[in-house]
Short mmCIF file of N, CA and C in Angstrom, two decimals:
data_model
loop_
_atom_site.label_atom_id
_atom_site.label_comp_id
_atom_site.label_asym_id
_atom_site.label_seq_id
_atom_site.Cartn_x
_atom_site.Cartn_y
_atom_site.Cartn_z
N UNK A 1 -15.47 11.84 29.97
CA UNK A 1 -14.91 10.77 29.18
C UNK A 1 -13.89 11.37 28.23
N UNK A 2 -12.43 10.90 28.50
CA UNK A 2 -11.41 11.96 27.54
C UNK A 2 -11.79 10.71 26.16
N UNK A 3 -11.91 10.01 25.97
CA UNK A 3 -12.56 9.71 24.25
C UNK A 3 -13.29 10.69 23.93
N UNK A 4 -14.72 11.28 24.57
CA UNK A 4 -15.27 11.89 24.24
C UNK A 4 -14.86 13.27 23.32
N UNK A 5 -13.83 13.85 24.70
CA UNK A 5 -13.17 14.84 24.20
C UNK A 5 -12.63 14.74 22.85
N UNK A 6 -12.43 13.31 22.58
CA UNK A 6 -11.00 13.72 21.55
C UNK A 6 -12.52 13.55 19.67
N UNK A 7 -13.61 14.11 20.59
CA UNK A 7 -15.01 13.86 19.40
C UNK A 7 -14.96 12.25 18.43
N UNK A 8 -14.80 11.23 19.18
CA UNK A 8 -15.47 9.77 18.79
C UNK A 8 -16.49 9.41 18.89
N UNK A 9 -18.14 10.22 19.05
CA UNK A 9 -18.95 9.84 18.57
C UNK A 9 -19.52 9.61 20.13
N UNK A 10 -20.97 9.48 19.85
CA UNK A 10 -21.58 8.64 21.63
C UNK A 10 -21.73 7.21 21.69
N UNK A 11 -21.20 6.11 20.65
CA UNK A 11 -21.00 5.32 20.94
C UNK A 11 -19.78 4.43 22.11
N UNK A 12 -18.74 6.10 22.18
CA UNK A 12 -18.04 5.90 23.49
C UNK A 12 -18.59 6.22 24.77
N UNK A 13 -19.68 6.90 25.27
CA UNK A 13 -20.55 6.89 26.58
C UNK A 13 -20.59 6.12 27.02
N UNK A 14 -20.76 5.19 26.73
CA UNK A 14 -21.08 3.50 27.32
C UNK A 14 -19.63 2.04 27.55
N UNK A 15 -18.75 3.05 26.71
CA UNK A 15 -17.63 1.84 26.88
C UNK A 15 -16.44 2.43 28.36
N UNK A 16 -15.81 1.72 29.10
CA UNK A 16 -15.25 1.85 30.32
C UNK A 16 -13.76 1.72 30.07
N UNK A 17 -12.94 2.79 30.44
CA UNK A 17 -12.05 2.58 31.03
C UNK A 17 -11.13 1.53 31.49
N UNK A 18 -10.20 0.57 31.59
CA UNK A 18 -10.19 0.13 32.83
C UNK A 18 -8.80 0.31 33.40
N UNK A 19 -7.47 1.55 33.01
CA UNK A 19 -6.68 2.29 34.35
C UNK A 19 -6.98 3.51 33.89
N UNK A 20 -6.48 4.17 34.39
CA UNK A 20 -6.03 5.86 33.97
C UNK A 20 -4.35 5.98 35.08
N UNK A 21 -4.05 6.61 33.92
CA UNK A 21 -2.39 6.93 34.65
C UNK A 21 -2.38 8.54 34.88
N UNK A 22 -2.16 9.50 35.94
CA UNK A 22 -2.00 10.75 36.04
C UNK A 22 -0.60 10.88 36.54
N UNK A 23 -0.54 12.05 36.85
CA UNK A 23 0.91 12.96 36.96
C UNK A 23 0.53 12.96 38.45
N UNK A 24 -0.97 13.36 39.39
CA UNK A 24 -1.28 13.59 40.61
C UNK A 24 -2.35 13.19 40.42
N UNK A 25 -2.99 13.39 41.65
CA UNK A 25 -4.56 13.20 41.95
C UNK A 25 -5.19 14.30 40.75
N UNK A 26 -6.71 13.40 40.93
CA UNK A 26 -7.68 14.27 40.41
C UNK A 26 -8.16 15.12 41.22
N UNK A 27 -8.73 16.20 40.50
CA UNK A 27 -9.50 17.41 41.89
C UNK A 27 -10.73 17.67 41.45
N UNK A 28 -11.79 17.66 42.56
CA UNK A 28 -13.01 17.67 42.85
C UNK A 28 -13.33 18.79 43.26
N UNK A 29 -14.39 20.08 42.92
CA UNK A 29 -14.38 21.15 43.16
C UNK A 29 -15.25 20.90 44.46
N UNK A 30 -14.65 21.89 45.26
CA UNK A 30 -15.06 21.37 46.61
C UNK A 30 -15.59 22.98 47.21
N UNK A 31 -15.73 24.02 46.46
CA UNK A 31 -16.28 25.52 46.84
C UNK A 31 -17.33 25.81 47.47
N UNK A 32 -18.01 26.28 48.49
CA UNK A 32 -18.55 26.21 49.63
C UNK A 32 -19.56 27.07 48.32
N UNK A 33 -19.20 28.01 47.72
CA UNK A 33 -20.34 29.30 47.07
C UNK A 33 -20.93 27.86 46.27
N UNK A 34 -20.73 26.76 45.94
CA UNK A 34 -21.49 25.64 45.19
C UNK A 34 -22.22 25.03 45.62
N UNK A 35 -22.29 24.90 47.04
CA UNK A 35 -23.38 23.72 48.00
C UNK A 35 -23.83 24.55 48.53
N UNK A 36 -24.93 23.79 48.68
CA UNK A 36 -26.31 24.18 49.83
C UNK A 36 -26.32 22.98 50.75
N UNK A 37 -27.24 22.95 51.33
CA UNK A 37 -27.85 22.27 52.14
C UNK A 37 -26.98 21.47 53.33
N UNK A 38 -25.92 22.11 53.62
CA UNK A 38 -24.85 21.54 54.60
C UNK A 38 -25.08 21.03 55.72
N UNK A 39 -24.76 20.10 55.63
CA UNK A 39 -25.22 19.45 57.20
C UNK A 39 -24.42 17.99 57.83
N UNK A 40 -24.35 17.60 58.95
CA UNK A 40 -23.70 17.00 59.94
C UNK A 40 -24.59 16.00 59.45
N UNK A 41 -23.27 14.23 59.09
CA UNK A 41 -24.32 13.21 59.27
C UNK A 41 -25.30 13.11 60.78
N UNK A 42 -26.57 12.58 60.53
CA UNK A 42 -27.39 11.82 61.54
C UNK A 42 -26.97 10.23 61.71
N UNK A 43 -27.78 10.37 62.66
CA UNK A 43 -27.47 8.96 63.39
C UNK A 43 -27.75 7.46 62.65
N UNK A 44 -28.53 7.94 61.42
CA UNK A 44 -28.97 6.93 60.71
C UNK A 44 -27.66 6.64 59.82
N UNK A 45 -27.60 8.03 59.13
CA UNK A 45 -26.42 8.04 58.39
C UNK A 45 -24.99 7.24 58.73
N UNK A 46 -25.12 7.97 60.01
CA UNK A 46 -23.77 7.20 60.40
C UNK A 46 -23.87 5.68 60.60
N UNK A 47 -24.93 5.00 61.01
CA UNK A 47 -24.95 3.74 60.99
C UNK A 47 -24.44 2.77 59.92
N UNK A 48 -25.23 3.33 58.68
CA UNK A 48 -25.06 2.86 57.72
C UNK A 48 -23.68 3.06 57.06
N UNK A 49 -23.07 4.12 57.17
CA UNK A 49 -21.90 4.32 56.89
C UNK A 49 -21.12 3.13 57.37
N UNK A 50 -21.21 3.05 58.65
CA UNK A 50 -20.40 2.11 59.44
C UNK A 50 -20.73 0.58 58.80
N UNK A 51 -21.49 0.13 58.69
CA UNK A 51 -22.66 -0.73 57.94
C UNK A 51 -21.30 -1.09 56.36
N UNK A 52 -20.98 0.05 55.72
CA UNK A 52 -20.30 -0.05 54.81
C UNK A 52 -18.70 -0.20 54.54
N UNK A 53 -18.54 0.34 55.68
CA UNK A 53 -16.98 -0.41 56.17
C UNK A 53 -17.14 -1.45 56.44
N UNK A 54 -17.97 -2.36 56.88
CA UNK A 54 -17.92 -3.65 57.09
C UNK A 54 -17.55 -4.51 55.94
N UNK A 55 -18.33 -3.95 54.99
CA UNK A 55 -18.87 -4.49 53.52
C UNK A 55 -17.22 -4.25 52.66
N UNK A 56 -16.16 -3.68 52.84
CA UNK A 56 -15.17 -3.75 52.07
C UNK A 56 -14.35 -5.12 52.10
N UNK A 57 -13.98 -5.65 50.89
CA UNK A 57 -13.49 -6.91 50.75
C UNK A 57 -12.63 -6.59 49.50
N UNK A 58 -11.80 -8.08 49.14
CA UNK A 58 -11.17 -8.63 48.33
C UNK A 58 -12.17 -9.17 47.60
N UNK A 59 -11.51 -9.18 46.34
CA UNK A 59 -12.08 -9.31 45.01
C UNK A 59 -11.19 -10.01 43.72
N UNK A 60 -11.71 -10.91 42.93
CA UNK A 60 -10.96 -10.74 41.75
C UNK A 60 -12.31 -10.01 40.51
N UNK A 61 -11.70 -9.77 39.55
CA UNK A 61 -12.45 -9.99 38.41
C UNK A 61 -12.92 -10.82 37.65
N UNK A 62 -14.14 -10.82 37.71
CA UNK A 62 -14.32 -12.42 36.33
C UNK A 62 -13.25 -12.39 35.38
N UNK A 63 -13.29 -11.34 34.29
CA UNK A 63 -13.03 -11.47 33.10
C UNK A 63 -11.23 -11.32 33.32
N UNK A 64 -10.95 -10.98 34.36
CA UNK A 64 -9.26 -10.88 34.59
C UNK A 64 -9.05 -12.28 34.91
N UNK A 65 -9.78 -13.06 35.51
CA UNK A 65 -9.77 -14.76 35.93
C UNK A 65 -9.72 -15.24 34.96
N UNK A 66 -10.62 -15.01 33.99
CA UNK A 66 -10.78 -15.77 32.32
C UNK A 66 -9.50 -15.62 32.08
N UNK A 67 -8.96 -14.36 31.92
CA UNK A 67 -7.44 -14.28 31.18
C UNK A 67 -6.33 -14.79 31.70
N UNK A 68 -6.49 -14.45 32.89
CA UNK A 68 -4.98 -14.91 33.46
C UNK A 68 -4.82 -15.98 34.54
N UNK A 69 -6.27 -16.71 34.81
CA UNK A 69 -6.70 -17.66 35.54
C UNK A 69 -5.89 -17.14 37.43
N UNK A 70 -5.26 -18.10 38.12
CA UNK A 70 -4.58 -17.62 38.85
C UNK A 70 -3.80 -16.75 39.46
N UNK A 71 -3.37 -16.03 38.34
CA UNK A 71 -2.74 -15.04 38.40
C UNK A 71 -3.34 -14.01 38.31
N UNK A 72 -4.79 -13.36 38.16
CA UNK A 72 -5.13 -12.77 38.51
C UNK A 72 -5.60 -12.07 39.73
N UNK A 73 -5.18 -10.12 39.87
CA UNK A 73 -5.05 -9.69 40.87
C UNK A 73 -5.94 -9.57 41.55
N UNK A 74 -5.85 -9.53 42.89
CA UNK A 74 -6.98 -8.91 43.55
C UNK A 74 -7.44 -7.74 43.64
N UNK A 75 -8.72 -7.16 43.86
CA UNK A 75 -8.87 -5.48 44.08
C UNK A 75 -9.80 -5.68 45.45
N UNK A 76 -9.95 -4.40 46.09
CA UNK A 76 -10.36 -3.96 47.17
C UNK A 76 -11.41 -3.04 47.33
N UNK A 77 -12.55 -3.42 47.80
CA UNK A 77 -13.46 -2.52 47.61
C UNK A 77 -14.50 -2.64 47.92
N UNK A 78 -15.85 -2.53 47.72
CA UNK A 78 -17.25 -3.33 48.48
C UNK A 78 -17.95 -3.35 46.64
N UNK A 79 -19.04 -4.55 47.09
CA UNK A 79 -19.91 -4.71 45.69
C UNK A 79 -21.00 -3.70 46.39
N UNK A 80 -21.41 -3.18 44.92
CA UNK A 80 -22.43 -1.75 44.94
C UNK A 80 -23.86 -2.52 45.26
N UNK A 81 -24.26 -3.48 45.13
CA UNK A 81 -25.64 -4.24 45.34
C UNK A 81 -25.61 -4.05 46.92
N UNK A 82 -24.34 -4.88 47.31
CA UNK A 82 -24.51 -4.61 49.06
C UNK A 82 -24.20 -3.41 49.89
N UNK A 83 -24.00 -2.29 48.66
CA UNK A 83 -23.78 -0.97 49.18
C UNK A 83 -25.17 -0.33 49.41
N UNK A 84 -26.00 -0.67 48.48
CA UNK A 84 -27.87 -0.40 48.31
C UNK A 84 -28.12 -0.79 49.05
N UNK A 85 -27.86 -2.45 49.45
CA UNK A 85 -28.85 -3.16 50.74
C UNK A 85 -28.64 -2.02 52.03
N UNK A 86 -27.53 -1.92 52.45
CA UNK A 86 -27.05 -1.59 53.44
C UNK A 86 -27.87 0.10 54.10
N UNK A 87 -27.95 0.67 52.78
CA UNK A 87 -28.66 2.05 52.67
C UNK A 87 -30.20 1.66 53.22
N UNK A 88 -30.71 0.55 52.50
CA UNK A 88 -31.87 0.21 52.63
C UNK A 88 -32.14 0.08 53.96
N UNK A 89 -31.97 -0.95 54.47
CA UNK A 89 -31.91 -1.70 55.48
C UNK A 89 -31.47 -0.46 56.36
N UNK A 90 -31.13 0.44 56.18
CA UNK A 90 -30.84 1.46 57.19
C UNK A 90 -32.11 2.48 57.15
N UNK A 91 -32.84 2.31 56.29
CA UNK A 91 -33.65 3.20 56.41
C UNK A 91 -33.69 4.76 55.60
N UNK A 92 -32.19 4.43 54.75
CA UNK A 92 -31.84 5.18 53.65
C UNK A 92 -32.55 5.12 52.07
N UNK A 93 -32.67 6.21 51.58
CA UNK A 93 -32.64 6.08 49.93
C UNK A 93 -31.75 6.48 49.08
N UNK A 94 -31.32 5.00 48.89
CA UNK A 94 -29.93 5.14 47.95
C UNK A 94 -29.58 6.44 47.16
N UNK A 95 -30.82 6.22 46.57
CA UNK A 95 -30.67 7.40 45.70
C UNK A 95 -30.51 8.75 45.58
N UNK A 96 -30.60 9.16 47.05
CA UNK A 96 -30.30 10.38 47.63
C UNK A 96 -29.40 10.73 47.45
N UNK A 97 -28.37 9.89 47.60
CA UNK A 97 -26.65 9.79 47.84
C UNK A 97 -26.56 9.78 46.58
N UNK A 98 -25.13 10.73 46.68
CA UNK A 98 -24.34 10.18 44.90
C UNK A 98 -23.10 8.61 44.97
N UNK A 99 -23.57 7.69 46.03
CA UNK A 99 -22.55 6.98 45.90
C UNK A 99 -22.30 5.89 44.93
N UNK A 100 -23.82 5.68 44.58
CA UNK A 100 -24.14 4.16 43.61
C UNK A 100 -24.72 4.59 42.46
N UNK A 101 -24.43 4.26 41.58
CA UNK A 101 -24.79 4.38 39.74
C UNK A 101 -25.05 3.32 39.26
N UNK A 102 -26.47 3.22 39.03
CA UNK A 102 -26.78 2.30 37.78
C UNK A 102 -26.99 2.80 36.79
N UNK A 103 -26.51 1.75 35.34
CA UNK A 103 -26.32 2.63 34.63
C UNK A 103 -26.95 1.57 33.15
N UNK A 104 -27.86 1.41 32.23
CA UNK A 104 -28.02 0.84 31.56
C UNK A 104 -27.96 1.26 29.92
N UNK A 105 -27.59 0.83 29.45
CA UNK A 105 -26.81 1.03 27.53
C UNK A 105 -28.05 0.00 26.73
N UNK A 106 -27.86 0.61 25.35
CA UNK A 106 -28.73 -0.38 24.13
C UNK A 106 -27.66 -0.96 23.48
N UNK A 107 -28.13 -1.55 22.84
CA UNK A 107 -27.10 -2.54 22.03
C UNK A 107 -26.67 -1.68 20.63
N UNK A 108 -25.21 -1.89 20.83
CA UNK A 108 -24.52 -1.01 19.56
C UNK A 108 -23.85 -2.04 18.66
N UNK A 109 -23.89 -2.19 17.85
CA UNK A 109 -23.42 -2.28 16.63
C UNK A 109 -22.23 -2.43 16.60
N UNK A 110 -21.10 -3.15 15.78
CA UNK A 110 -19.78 -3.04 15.92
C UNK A 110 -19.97 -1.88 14.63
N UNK A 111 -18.83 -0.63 15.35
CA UNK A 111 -18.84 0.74 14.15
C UNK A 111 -17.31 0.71 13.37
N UNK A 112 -16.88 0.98 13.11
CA UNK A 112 -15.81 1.49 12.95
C UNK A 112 -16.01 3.04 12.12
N UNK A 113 -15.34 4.15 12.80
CA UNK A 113 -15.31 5.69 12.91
C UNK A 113 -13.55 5.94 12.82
N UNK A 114 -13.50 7.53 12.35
CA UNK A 114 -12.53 7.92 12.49
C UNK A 114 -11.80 8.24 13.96
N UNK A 115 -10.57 7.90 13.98
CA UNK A 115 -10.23 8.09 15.41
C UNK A 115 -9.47 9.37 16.00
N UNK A 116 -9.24 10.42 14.83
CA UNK A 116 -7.86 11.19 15.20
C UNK A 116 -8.57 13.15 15.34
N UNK A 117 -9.22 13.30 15.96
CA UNK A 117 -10.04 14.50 15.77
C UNK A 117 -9.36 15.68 16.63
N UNK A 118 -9.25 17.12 15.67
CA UNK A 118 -8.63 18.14 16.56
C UNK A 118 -9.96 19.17 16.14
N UNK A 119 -10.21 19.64 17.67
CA UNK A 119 -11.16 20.80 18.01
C UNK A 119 -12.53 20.06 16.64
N UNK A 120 -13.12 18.94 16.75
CA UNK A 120 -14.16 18.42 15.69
C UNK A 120 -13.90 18.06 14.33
N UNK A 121 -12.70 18.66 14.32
CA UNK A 121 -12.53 18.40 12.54
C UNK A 121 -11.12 17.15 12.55
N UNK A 122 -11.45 16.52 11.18
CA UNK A 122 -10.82 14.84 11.59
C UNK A 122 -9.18 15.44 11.11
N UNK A 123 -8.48 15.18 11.70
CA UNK A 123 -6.87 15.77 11.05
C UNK A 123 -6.10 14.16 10.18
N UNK A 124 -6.44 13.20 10.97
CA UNK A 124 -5.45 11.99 10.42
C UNK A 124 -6.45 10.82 10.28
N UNK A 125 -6.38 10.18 9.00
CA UNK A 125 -6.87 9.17 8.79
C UNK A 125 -7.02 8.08 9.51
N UNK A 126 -7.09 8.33 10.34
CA UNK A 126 -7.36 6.30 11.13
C UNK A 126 -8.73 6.24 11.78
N UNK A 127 -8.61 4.81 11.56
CA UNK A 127 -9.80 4.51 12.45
C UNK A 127 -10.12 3.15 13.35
N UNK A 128 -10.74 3.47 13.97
CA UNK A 128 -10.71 2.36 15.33
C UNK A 128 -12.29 1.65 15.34
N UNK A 129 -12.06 0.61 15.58
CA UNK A 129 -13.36 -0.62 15.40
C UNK A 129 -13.64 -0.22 16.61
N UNK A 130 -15.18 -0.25 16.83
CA UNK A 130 -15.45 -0.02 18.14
C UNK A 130 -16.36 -1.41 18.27
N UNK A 131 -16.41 -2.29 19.28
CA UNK A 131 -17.09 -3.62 18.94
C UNK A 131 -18.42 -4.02 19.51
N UNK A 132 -18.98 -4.65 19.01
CA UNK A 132 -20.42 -4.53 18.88
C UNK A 132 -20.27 -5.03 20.86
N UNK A 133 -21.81 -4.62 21.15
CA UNK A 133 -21.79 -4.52 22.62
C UNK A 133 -23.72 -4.80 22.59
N UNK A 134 -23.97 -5.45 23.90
CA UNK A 134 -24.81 -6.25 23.70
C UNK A 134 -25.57 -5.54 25.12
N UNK A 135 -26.72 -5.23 24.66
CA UNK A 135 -27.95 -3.93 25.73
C UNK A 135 -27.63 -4.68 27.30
N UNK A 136 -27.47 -3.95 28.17
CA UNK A 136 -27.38 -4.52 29.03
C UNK A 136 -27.36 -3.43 30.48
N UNK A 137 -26.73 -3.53 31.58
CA UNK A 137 -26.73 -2.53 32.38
C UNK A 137 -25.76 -2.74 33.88
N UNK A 138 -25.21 -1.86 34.50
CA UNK A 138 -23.95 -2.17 35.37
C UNK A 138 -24.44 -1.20 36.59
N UNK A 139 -24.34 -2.11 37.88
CA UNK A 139 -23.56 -1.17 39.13
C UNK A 139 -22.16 -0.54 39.00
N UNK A 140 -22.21 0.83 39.40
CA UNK A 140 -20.70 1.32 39.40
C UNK A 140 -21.17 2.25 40.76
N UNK A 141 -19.88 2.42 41.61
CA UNK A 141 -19.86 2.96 43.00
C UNK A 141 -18.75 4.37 42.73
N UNK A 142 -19.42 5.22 43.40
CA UNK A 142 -18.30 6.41 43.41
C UNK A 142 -17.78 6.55 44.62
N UNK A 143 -16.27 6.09 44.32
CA UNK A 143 -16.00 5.40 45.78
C UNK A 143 -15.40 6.51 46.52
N UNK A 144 -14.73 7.91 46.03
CA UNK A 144 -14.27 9.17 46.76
C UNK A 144 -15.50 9.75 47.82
N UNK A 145 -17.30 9.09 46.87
CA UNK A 145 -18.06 9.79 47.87
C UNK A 145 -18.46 8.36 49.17
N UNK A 146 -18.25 7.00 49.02
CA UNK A 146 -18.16 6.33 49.90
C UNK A 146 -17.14 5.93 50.81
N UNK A 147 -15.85 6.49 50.35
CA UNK A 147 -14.92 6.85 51.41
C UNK A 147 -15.38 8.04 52.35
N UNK A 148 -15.38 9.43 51.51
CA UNK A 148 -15.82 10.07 52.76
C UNK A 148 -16.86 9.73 53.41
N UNK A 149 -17.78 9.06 53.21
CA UNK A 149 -19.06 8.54 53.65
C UNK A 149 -19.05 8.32 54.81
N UNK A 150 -17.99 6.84 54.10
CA UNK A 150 -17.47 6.02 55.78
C UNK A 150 -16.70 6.75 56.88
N UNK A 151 -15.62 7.63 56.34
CA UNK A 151 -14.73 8.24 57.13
C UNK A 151 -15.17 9.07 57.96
N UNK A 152 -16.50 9.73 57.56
CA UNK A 152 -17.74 10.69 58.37
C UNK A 152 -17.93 10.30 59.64
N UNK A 153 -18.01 8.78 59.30
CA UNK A 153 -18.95 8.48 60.80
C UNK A 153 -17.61 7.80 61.98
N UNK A 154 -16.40 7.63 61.91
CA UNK A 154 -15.73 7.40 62.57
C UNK A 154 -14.96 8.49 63.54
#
């Protein structure tokens, strides 16, 4: 979490993103001296994989609908509930896989903290409301490991 980095407290753990702009891709350490247990999907695996290409669709957002009613964009992608079924129903445990994250938060407080921190220590006076947020809990999909997932079994 680059908030994190910039030391705002752990009341940013729990708040999301929603673009990031880079220069290139991100990189994923991918060093063979790091893994164990290497191995060729099975036949189950691959089912389900396949199972999950099915499952990719069009989408809007609720809360992008609220705002911009019609004009809101579409995104592309599969919902993480029918990414579980699919595991299930295959005879998989989700949880094996790093593809699906649930993830549940307590209820915070609206804070307001300093916002401007170099190496921990605060350099510039400002500060940013962080707004109260209400206990609750989210599917999120890691979709680099359900692309290759899918791409495995084809």
């Amino acid at each position: 979490d680059l908030r994190m980095s910039r030391g705002l407290g752990d009341v940013y753990k729990r708040q999301r993103w929603t673009t990031g702009y880079f220069a290139s891709g991100t990189a994923t350490t991918s060093d063979r001296t790091m893994k164990t247990d290497e191995q060729w999907l099975s036949d189950a695996e691959k089912a389900v994989a396949l199972t999950c290409k099915s499952l990719l669709k069009r989408y809007k957002y609720k809360d992008a609908v609220a705002k911009k009613g019609d004009s809101a964009r579409y995104h592309f992608g599969a919902i993480a509930q029918d990414v579980e079924q699919a595991f299930k129903d295959g005879g998989l445990n989700p949880d094996d896989y790093g593809v699906i994250i649930w993830e549940e938060w307590g209820e915070t407080p609206e804070q307001t903290e300093p916002a401007v921190y170099e190496d921990g220590v605060l350099v510039k006076e400002e500060y940013v409301t962080i707004p109260y947020r209400a206990a609750g809990g989210a599917y999120s999909l890691r979709y680099e490991e359900l692309a290759m997932f899918i791409l495995a079994s084809i």
